[in-house]
Amino acid sequence: MMLDALARRAVTVGAAGAIATGSRTAAAVGAQALLDGGNAFDAAVAAALAETVALPSKCGLAGDVVALYVPAGAAEPLSLIAVGGAAAGLYEAAAARRWDVPATGPLSVGVPGAPAGYARLAAMGNMPLSRLAAPAMALAQRGVWWSPMNVLLERESHELLRTYQPGGCVYSPCAAPHAEGALVPLPALRDVLHEFVARGAGLFAGPVGTALVDKVRRHGGILTDDDLGGVEVVEQPAHRVETLAGTLWATNAPTFGTTLSQLVSGRQPRDVGVGDLRDTLHRSVAVASEGTSTVAAADAEGNTVVIVHSLSFPQYGSGLVVDGYDLVLSNRAGRGFVFIPGHPDSPVPGRRPPTTLHAWGVRRDGGWLLGATPGGLQQVPWNVQVLGHLLGDGAPTTVAMGRAVCASRWELAPDGDERREGREIDALGARSSHTLVHAGPGRCAAAADPRWDGAAVAV
């Protein structure tokens, strides 16, 4: 009975647009953009920038962006990947360490792709970047509500953050941890956003980039100004596969969209089991990661977009926070590359690392339904499960969306065994945070996973 009530509350429908995010505050920001005449891209970018402040351990301008989107009237979705390539000196630095590169710390810091990704998505909107960033800047100045998830991730990251900020930092102060419900001002992040408005994709060509390189190199890293010089945003038609429940589109390599497609190709998504996932992932599976968030938006014109933006794994990325800017640096390089000489995923200069980030899309009830979740390597199992519910549910799309985000989850433990909610995990205790959005004839719908801090709003 409780799940039925949650399912009804998880989904919302409107005529002008809808948005779902990993942060309640960000959902309100995205909805306001729609009300002010913005389209789905405006709403998604405004919400995503708000999340970089509201969820500073998960996503930020020093992270990466992956997106799947369908412009109004388009026949198929497009895949957008804004992930930085390997720094020029990383391969040699790894070799000098006999390929023993930690997943966090200065060598793990990736070249940020997020500014280029946000800027490209913003260019498809109706509003200037200054308008899209303004709510996030105001939020940073006034203070962020420290949610239960923020409290949890601060506690779990205390040792990592203190390793590189021994005198404490705004995310892990010396005096005492932040209390749940506290308002935490982040004015230095406002300054980063101000620079982003001025420089767009070239954010790191200015003082923020100088401070970033200085922070990394003082701790023994190898990033240079040249490494930050530019990230190519790769936009291509999303790859597609046929399942027994219909066509699925997903983001392209090096994202795990291709892994998701491999699992469901020629099958019913609901029939994919633990053994299939264990065999496909080909390595031990870490527990869920909280270094990622997602935003999904749709509008009355038919534009639909889902953004996955991330600082990587597990939270607060590399553990390095840029002095004077409170900017958390990702560990995409340390987590994504395989540090084996000659390996196809080794850190050859400029090569983009594989990433578990991905988003997917299907056609349903005359419109596009897009979705994604955080979760590290659990993203694939959780997306398979949600697709199984969505594509196997004969109910109207809005009802199916609510049921899908609230349905019981299972995940893979590090030993490859199944861990299920209500058994090894508390009921609704998985750290999934799905966002779904649907643009159908005459209306838009969004749904947000009720497990943590997400919310869906329609206008």
mmCIF file of C-alpha atoms in Angstrom, residues 95-372:
data_model
loop_
_atom_site.group_PDB
_atom_site.id
_atom_site.type_symbol
_atom_site.label_atom_id
_atom_site.label_comp_id
_atom_site.label_asym_id
_atom_site.label_seq_id
_atom_site.Cartn_x
_atom_site.Cartn_y
_atom_site.Cartn_z
ATOM 1 C CA ALA A 95 54.505 4.001 -15.663
ATOM 2 C CA ALA A 96 56.862 5.686 -13.200
ATOM 3 C CA ARG A 97 54.662 4.337 -10.386
ATOM 4 C CA ARG A 98 54.698 0.861 -11.938
ATOM 5 C CA TRP A 99 51.050 1.420 -12.872
ATOM 6 C CA ASP A 100 49.918 1.651 -9.273
ATOM 7 C CA VAL A 101 47.657 4.720 -9.524
ATOM 8 C CA PRO A 102 45.157 5.272 -6.679
ATOM 9 C CA ALA A 103 41.510 5.862 -7.520
ATOM 10 C CA THR A 104 41.617 9.139 -5.561
ATOM 11 C CA GLY A 105 44.254 11.804 -5.056
ATOM 12 C CA PRO A 106 46.164 14.099 -7.426
ATOM 13 C CA LEU A 107 46.885 11.600 -10.233
ATOM 14 C CA SER A 108 43.209 10.598 -10.298
ATOM 15 C CA VAL A 109 42.013 14.097 -11.237
ATOM 16 C CA GLY A 110 40.373 14.105 -14.654
ATOM 17 C CA VAL A 111 40.277 16.843 -17.265
ATOM 18 C CA PRO A 112 36.844 18.437 -16.677
ATOM 19 C CA GLY A 113 34.333 18.151 -19.506
ATOM 20 C CA ALA A 114 31.355 19.652 -17.672
ATOM 21 C CA PRO A 115 31.747 23.313 -18.745
ATOM 22 C CA ALA A 116 31.725 22.337 -22.417
ATOM 23 C CA GLY A 117 28.785 19.993 -21.893
ATOM 24 C CA TYR A 118 26.627 22.473 -20.009
ATOM 25 C CA ALA A 119 27.463 25.235 -22.493
ATOM 26 C CA ARG A 120 26.499 23.082 -25.497
ATOM 27 C CA LEU A 121 23.173 22.062 -23.958
ATOM 28 C CA ALA A 122 22.474 25.675 -22.954
ATOM 29 C CA ALA A 123 22.999 26.751 -26.578
ATOM 30 C CA MET A 124 19.880 24.745 -27.505
ATOM 31 C CA GLY A 125 17.745 26.721 -25.099
ATOM 32 C CA ASN A 126 15.979 30.076 -25.284
ATOM 33 C CA MET A 127 17.696 31.757 -22.351
ATOM 34 C CA PRO A 128 21.167 33.253 -21.886
ATOM 35 C CA LEU A 129 23.660 31.427 -19.710
ATOM 36 C CA SER A 130 23.512 34.270 -17.198
ATOM 37 C CA ARG A 131 19.808 33.551 -16.583
ATOM 38 C CA LEU A 132 20.383 29.802 -16.292
ATOM 39 C CA ALA A 133 23.173 30.205 -13.732
ATOM 40 C CA ALA A 134 21.513 32.950 -11.683
ATOM 41 C CA PRO A 135 19.464 30.650 -9.394
ATOM 42 C CA ALA A 136 22.510 28.492 -8.659
ATOM 43 C CA MET A 137 24.553 31.593 -7.842
ATOM 44 C CA ALA A 138 21.840 32.868 -5.503
ATOM 45 C CA LEU A 139 21.608 29.461 -3.843
ATOM 46 C CA ALA A 140 25.355 29.392 -3.250
ATOM 47 C CA GLN A 141 25.223 32.846 -1.686
ATOM 48 C CA ARG A 142 22.202 32.176 0.570
ATOM 49 C CA GLY A 143 23.177 28.651 1.590
ATOM 50 C CA VAL A 144 22.415 25.041 0.722
ATOM 51 C CA TRP A 145 20.038 22.941 2.806
ATOM 52 C CA TRP A 146 22.237 20.109 4.090
ATOM 53 C CA SER A 147 20.058 17.119 3.247
ATOM 54 C CA PRO A 148 20.264 13.615 4.760
ATOM 55 C CA MET A 149 22.234 12.513 1.689
ATOM 56 C CA ASN A 150 24.681 15.411 2.093
ATOM 57 C CA VAL A 151 25.129 14.458 5.758
ATOM 58 C CA LEU A 152 25.788 10.829 4.841
ATOM 59 C CA LEU A 153 28.277 11.630 2.099
ATOM 60 C CA GLU A 154 30.117 14.177 4.238
ATOM 61 C CA ARG A 155 30.557 11.541 6.932
ATOM 62 C CA GLU A 156 31.719 8.905 4.460
ATOM 63 C CA SER A 157 34.199 11.343 2.867
ATOM 64 C CA HIS A 158 35.654 12.825 6.034
ATOM 65 C CA GLU A 159 38.961 10.946 5.876
ATOM 66 C CA LEU A 160 39.436 11.552 2.135
ATOM 67 C CA LEU A 161 38.767 15.284 2.379
ATOM 68 C CA ARG A 162 41.054 15.696 5.391
ATOM 69 C CA THR A 163 43.884 13.932 3.555
ATOM 70 C CA TYR A 164 44.123 16.796 1.044
ATOM 71 C CA GLN A 165 42.637 19.594 3.174
ATOM 72 C CA PRO A 166 44.140 18.841 6.611
ATOM 73 C CA GLY A 167 43.010 22.203 7.899
ATOM 74 C CA GLY A 168 39.433 21.390 6.944
ATOM 75 C CA CYS A 169 37.292 22.765 4.153
ATOM 76 C CA VAL A 170 33.753 23.962 3.726
ATOM 77 C CA TYR A 171 32.596 20.384 3.032
ATOM 78 C CA SER A 172 34.358 18.955 6.094
ATOM 79 C CA PRO A 173 34.980 21.701 8.659
ATOM 80 C CA CYS A 174 37.327 21.153 11.589
ATOM 81 C CA ALA A 175 34.891 22.348 14.223
ATOM 82 C CA ALA A 176 32.116 19.812 13.637
ATOM 83 C CA PRO A 177 30.299 18.147 10.742
ATOM 84 C CA HIS A 178 27.305 19.921 9.281
ATOM 85 C CA ALA A 179 24.007 19.020 10.906
ATOM 86 C CA GLU A 180 21.079 17.796 8.853
ATOM 87 C CA GLY A 181 18.934 20.782 7.932
ATOM 88 C CA ALA A 182 21.750 23.312 8.292
ATOM 89 C CA LEU A 183 22.080 26.075 5.712
ATOM 90 C CA VAL A 184 25.610 25.939 4.325
ATOM 91 C CA PRO A 185 26.682 29.010 2.296
ATOM 92 C CA LEU A 186 29.062 28.305 -0.590
ATOM 93 C CA PRO A 187 29.949 31.793 -1.878
ATOM 94 C CA ALA A 188 33.152 30.574 -3.534
ATOM 95 C CA LEU A 189 31.068 28.349 -5.815
ATOM 96 C CA ARG A 190 29.107 31.458 -6.775
ATOM 97 C CA ASP A 191 32.399 32.903 -8.021
ATOM 98 C CA VAL A 192 33.030 29.772 -10.110
ATOM 99 C CA LEU A 193 29.576 30.071 -11.658
ATOM 100 C CA HIS A 194 30.199 33.755 -12.371
ATOM 101 C CA GLU A 195 33.356 32.801 -14.262
ATOM 102 C CA PHE A 196 31.411 30.113 -16.130
ATOM 103 C CA VAL A 197 28.853 32.671 -17.292
ATOM 104 C CA ALA A 198 31.684 34.860 -18.575
ATOM 105 C CA ARG A 199 33.778 32.121 -20.187
ATOM 106 C CA GLY A 200 31.401 29.226 -20.923
ATOM 107 C CA ALA A 201 33.256 26.184 -22.215
ATOM 108 C CA GLY A 202 36.509 28.087 -21.653
ATOM 109 C CA LEU A 203 36.015 28.301 -17.897
ATOM 110 C CA PHE A 204 39.420 26.817 -17.118
ATOM 111 C CA ALA A 205 41.305 29.234 -19.363
ATOM 112 C CA GLY A 206 40.948 31.822 -16.602
ATOM 113 C CA PRO A 207 41.750 32.116 -12.898
ATOM 114 C CA VAL A 208 39.741 29.042 -11.911
ATOM 115 C CA GLY A 209 41.932 26.910 -14.171
ATOM 116 C CA THR A 210 45.094 28.460 -12.746
ATOM 117 C CA ALA A 211 43.963 27.652 -9.215
ATOM 118 C CA LEU A 212 42.975 24.119 -10.243
ATOM 119 C CA VAL A 213 46.369 23.336 -11.780
ATOM 120 C CA ASP A 214 48.145 24.835 -8.778
ATOM 121 C CA LYS A 215 46.154 22.689 -6.340
ATOM 122 C CA VAL A 216 46.822 19.476 -8.243
ATOM 123 C CA ARG A 217 50.513 20.087 -8.809
ATOM 124 C CA ARG A 218 51.158 21.086 -5.194
ATOM 125 C CA HIS A 219 49.912 17.639 -4.221
ATOM 126 C CA GLY A 220 52.054 15.832 -6.770
ATOM 127 C CA GLY A 221 49.722 15.685 -9.784
ATOM 128 C CA ILE A 222 50.601 16.293 -13.428
ATOM 129 C CA LEU A 223 47.729 18.375 -14.882
ATOM 130 C CA THR A 224 48.816 21.425 -16.887
ATOM 131 C CA ASP A 225 47.117 24.460 -18.370
ATOM 132 C CA ASP A 226 47.414 22.820 -21.794
ATOM 133 C CA ASP A 227 45.517 19.749 -20.562
ATOM 134 C CA LEU A 228 42.615 22.034 -19.640
ATOM 135 C CA GLY A 229 42.745 23.843 -22.968
ATOM 136 C CA GLY A 230 39.608 22.381 -24.478
ATOM 137 C CA VAL A 231 37.308 19.365 -24.358
ATOM 138 C CA GLU A 232 35.567 18.162 -27.481
ATOM 139 C CA VAL A 233 31.835 17.646 -27.033
ATOM 140 C CA VAL A 234 30.941 14.549 -29.034
ATOM 141 C CA GLU A 235 27.380 14.632 -30.385
ATOM 142 C CA GLN A 236 26.215 11.712 -32.493
ATOM 143 C CA PRO A 237 23.029 9.762 -33.132
ATOM 144 C CA ALA A 238 22.494 7.512 -30.130
ATOM 145 C CA HIS A 239 23.043 3.844 -30.830
ATOM 146 C CA ARG A 240 19.963 1.640 -30.887
ATOM 147 C CA VAL A 241 19.095 -1.994 -30.321
ATOM 148 C CA GLU A 242 15.921 -4.001 -30.690
ATOM 149 C CA THR A 243 14.518 -5.664 -27.598
ATOM 150 C CA LEU A 244 11.456 -7.933 -27.438
ATOM 151 C CA ALA A 245 9.678 -4.952 -25.853
ATOM 152 C CA GLY A 246 10.666 -2.428 -28.554
ATOM 153 C CA THR A 247 13.587 -0.250 -29.611
ATOM 154 C CA LEU A 248 16.023 1.107 -27.038
ATOM 155 C CA TRP A 249 18.389 4.037 -27.631
ATOM 156 C CA ALA A 250 21.344 4.760 -25.328
ATOM 157 C CA THR A 251 24.391 6.999 -25.059
ATOM 158 C CA ASN A 252 27.430 5.915 -27.038
ATOM 159 C CA ALA A 253 30.851 4.647 -25.931
ATOM 160 C CA PRO A 254 32.801 5.253 -23.813
ATOM 161 C CA THR A 255 29.656 5.306 -21.648
ATOM 162 C CA PHE A 256 28.031 2.147 -20.329
ATOM 163 C CA GLY A 257 25.057 2.798 -22.604
ATOM 164 C CA THR A 258 26.616 0.175 -24.842
ATOM 165 C CA THR A 259 26.714 -2.290 -21.923
ATOM 166 C CA LEU A 260 23.028 -1.694 -21.219
ATOM 167 C CA SER A 261 22.223 -2.299 -24.889
ATOM 168 C CA GLN A 262 24.242 -5.509 -24.971
ATOM 169 C CA LEU A 263 22.242 -6.885 -22.059
ATOM 170 C CA VAL A 264 18.756 -6.177 -23.406
ATOM 171 C CA SER A 265 19.326 -6.710 -27.140
ATOM 172 C CA GLY A 266 16.877 -9.307 -28.453
ATOM 173 C CA ARG A 267 15.369 -9.856 -25.003
ATOM 174 C CA GLN A 268 12.721 -8.658 -22.625
ATOM 175 C CA PRO A 269 14.523 -6.304 -20.204
ATOM 176 C CA ARG A 270 12.592 -7.845 -17.307
ATOM 177 C CA ASP A 271 14.189 -11.227 -18.070
ATOM 178 C CA VAL A 272 17.771 -9.973 -17.534
ATOM 179 C CA GLY A 273 19.037 -11.477 -14.294
ATOM 180 C CA VAL A 274 21.920 -11.348 -11.872
ATOM 181 C CA GLY A 275 23.939 -13.922 -13.803
ATOM 182 C CA ASP A 276 23.647 -11.928 -17.033
ATOM 183 C CA LEU A 277 24.904 -8.781 -15.354
ATOM 184 C CA ARG A 278 27.718 -10.568 -13.560
ATOM 185 C CA ASP A 279 28.914 -12.077 -16.833
ATOM 186 C CA THR A 280 28.601 -8.834 -18.799
ATOM 187 C CA LEU A 281 30.386 -6.539 -16.354
ATOM 188 C CA HIS A 282 33.390 -8.905 -16.247
ATOM 189 C CA ARG A 283 34.737 -7.599 -12.966
ATOM 190 C CA SER A 284 33.842 -7.386 -9.312
ATOM 191 C CA VAL A 285 31.143 -4.837 -8.711
ATOM 192 C CA ALA A 286 31.528 -2.023 -6.216
ATOM 193 C CA VAL A 287 28.612 -0.888 -4.117
ATOM 194 C CA ALA A 288 26.652 2.085 -5.389
ATOM 195 C CA SER A 289 28.492 5.331 -6.025
ATOM 196 C CA GLU A 290 27.144 8.708 -4.957
ATOM 197 C CA GLY A 291 29.401 10.804 -7.171
ATOM 198 C CA THR A 292 26.684 11.434 -9.760
ATOM 199 C CA SER A 293 23.260 13.027 -10.235
ATOM 200 C CA THR A 294 20.709 13.197 -13.053
ATOM 201 C CA VAL A 295 18.253 15.736 -14.447
ATOM 202 C CA ALA A 296 15.495 15.038 -16.984
ATOM 203 C CA ALA A 297 13.205 17.604 -18.640
ATOM 204 C CA ALA A 298 10.568 17.875 -21.371
ATOM 205 C CA ASP A 299 8.522 20.723 -22.813
ATOM 206 C CA ALA A 300 5.335 21.265 -24.802
ATOM 207 C CA GLU A 301 7.311 21.769 -28.026
ATOM 208 C CA GLY A 302 8.522 18.174 -27.809
ATOM 209 C CA ASN A 303 12.105 18.769 -26.644
ATOM 210 C CA THR A 304 13.246 16.044 -24.254
ATOM 211 C CA VAL A 305 16.612 15.736 -22.475
ATOM 212 C CA VAL A 306 18.260 13.777 -19.674
ATOM 213 C CA ILE A 307 21.613 14.892 -18.214
ATOM 214 C CA VAL A 308 23.955 12.699 -16.189
ATOM 215 C CA HIS A 309 26.657 14.804 -14.500
ATOM 216 C CA SER A 310 29.295 13.468 -12.215
ATOM 217 C CA LEU A 311 32.419 13.878 -10.105
ATOM 218 C CA SER A 312 32.897 10.094 -10.353
ATOM 219 C CA PHE A 313 33.379 7.695 -7.448
ATOM 220 C CA PRO A 314 32.555 7.386 -4.603
ATOM 221 C CA GLN A 315 31.810 10.974 -3.464
ATOM 222 C CA TYR A 316 33.755 14.220 -3.443
ATOM 223 C CA GLY A 317 35.654 12.803 -6.415
ATOM 224 C CA SER A 318 39.430 12.879 -6.030
ATOM 225 C CA GLY A 319 39.205 14.430 -2.559
ATOM 226 C CA LEU A 320 40.950 17.614 -3.747
ATOM 227 C CA VAL A 321 39.053 20.888 -3.343
ATOM 228 C CA VAL A 322 40.425 23.962 -5.150
ATOM 229 C CA ASP A 323 41.510 26.632 -2.707
ATOM 230 C CA GLY A 324 39.553 29.863 -2.947
ATOM 231 C CA TYR A 325 36.826 28.347 -5.115
ATOM 232 C CA ASP A 326 35.528 25.348 -3.106
ATOM 233 C CA LEU A 327 35.517 23.425 -6.383
ATOM 234 C CA VAL A 328 35.608 19.646 -5.946
ATOM 235 C CA LEU A 329 37.865 17.903 -8.480
ATOM 236 C CA SER A 330 36.707 14.676 -10.081
ATOM 237 C CA ASN A 331 38.575 11.386 -10.172
ATOM 238 C CA ARG A 332 37.352 10.274 -13.582
ATOM 239 C CA ALA A 333 40.893 9.484 -14.707
ATOM 240 C CA GLY A 334 41.755 7.465 -11.611
ATOM 241 C CA ARG A 335 38.570 5.487 -11.701
ATOM 242 C CA GLY A 336 37.947 5.163 -15.427
ATOM 243 C CA PHE A 337 41.290 4.220 -16.961
ATOM 244 C CA VAL A 338 42.860 0.783 -16.745
ATOM 245 C CA PHE A 339 46.429 1.207 -15.538
ATOM 246 C CA ILE A 340 48.011 -1.596 -17.525
ATOM 247 C CA PRO A 341 50.539 -0.702 -20.243
ATOM 248 C CA GLY A 342 49.125 -1.143 -23.735
ATOM 249 C CA HIS A 343 45.584 -1.835 -22.515
ATOM 250 C CA PRO A 344 42.918 -0.344 -24.846
ATOM 251 C CA ASP A 345 41.633 1.680 -21.888
ATOM 252 C CA SER A 346 45.050 2.802 -20.636
ATOM 253 C CA PRO A 347 45.613 6.580 -20.232
ATOM 254 C CA VAL A 348 47.067 7.384 -23.654
ATOM 255 C CA PRO A 349 47.189 11.202 -23.950
ATOM 256 C CA GLY A 350 43.804 12.542 -25.035
ATOM 257 C CA ARG A 351 41.959 9.222 -24.751
ATOM 258 C CA ARG A 352 38.625 9.489 -22.950
ATOM 259 C CA PRO A 353 38.187 7.040 -20.069
ATOM 260 C CA PRO A 354 35.326 4.545 -19.969
ATOM 261 C CA THR A 355 32.532 5.741 -17.721
ATOM 262 C CA THR A 356 29.605 4.012 -16.078
ATOM 263 C CA LEU A 357 27.528 7.140 -16.789
ATOM 264 C CA HIS A 358 24.806 6.544 -19.359
ATOM 265 C CA ALA A 359 21.250 7.455 -20.279
ATOM 266 C CA TRP A 360 18.592 5.683 -22.337
ATOM 267 C CA GLY A 361 15.423 6.406 -24.278
ATOM 268 C CA VAL A 362 12.382 4.546 -25.620
ATOM 269 C CA ARG A 363 9.228 5.458 -27.526
ATOM 270 C CA ARG A 364 6.004 5.027 -25.576
ATOM 271 C CA ASP A 365 2.427 6.278 -26.036
ATOM 272 C CA GLY A 366 3.339 8.533 -28.936
ATOM 273 C CA GLY A 367 6.242 10.278 -27.246
ATOM 274 C CA TRP A 368 9.793 9.976 -25.991
ATOM 275 C CA LEU A 369 10.545 8.522 -22.561
ATOM 276 C CA LEU A 370 14.101 9.137 -21.313
ATOM 277 C CA GLY A 371 15.790 8.151 -18.074
ATOM 278 C CA ALA A 372 18.964 7.665 -16.046
#
